[in-house]
CSV table of C-alpha atoms in Angstrom, one decimal:
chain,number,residue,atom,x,y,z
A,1,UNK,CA,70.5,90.4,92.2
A,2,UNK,CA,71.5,87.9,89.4
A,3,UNK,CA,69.4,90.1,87.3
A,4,UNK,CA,72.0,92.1,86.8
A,5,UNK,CA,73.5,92.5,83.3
A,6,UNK,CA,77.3,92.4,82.4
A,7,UNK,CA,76.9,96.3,82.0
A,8,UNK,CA,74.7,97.0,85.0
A,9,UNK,CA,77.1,95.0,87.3
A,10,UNK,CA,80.8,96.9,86.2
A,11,UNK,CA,78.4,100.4,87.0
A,12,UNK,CA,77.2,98.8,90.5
A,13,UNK,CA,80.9,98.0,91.6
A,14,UNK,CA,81.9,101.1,89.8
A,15,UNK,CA,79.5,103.2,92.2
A,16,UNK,CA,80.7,101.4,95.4
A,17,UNK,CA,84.7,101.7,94.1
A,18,UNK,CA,83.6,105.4,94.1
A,19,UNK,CA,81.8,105.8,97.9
A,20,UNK,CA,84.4,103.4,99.2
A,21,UNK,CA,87.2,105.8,97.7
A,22,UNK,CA,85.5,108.9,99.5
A,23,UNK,CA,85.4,107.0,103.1
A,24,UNK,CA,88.3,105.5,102.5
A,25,UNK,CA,90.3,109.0,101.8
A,26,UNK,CA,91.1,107.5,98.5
A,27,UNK,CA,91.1,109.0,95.1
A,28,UNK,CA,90.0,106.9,92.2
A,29,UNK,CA,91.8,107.6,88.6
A,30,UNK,CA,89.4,109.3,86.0
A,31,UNK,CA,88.7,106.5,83.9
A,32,UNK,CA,88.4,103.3,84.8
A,33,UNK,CA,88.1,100.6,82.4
A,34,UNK,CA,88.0,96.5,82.2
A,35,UNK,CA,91.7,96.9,81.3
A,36,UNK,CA,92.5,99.2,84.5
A,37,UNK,CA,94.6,97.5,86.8
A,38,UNK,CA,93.6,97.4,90.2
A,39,UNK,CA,96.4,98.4,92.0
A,40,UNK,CA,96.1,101.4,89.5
A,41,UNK,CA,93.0,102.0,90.1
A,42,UNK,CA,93.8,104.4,92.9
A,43,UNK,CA,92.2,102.4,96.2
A,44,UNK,CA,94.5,101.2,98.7
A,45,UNK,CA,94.5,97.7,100.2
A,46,UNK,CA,92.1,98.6,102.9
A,47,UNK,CA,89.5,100.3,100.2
A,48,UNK,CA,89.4,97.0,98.4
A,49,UNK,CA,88.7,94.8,101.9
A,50,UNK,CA,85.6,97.7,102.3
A,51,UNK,CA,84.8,97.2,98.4
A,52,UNK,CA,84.6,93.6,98.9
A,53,UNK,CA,82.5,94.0,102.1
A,54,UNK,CA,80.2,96.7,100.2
A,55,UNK,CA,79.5,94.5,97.3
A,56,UNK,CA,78.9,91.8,99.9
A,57,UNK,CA,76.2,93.6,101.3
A,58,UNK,CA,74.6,94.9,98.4
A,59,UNK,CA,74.7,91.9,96.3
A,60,UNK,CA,74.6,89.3,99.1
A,61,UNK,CA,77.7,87.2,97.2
A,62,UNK,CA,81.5,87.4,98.4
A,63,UNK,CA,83.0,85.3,95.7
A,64,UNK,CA,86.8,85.2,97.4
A,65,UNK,CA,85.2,83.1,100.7
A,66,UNK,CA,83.5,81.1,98.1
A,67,UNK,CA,86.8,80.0,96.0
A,68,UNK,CA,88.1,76.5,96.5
A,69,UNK,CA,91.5,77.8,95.1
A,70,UNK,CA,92.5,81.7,95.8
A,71,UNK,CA,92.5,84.0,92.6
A,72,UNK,CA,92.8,87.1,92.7
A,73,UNK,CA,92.0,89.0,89.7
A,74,UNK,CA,94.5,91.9,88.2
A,75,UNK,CA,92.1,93.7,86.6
A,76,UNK,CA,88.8,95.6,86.5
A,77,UNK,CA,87.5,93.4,83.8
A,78,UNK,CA,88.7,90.3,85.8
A,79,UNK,CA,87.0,91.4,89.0
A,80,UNK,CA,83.6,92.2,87.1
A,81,UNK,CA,83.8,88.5,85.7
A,82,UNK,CA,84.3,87.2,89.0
A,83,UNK,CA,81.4,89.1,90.4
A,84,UNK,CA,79.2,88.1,87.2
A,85,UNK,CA,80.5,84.5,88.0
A,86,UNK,CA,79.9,84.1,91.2
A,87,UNK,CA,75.6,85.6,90.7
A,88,UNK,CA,75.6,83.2,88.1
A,89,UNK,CA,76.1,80.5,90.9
């Protein structure tokens, strides 16, 4: 999955925010953009846990369990360069 661009990756976590939201009973904001925050972004705690498990499963990494030191990122932007990170190895 580390083929993935910078682009291709926001629109795969994009898509999942956006299934997640719908089993989650969640509505996602209109737009969302690398300077959404995610607490704005219109998923609840337990929609981010699923998003996280999601992405695990689809792109085989879970950056947070790999993290020597917990960050936690405040925006969209931020948690796409985590992602992009983290398939970079």
């Amino acid at each position: 999955m580390s083929d993935l661009n910078r682009t291709e990756l926001a629109q795969t976590i994009l898509d999942t925010m956006s299934n997640v939201a719908v089993i989650a009973d969640c509505t996602l904001i209109d737009t969302i953009t690398d300077e959404t925050v995610l607490l704005q972004s219109g998923l609840d705690s337990l929609g981010f846990a699923m998003l996280v498990a999601q992405l695990e499963e689809d792109l085989g990494i879970d950056p947070f369990s790999e993290m020597q030191l917990a960050v936690y990122p405040r925006t969209f932007g931020e948690f796409t360069a985590l992602y992009a990170s983290a398939l970079e190895g």
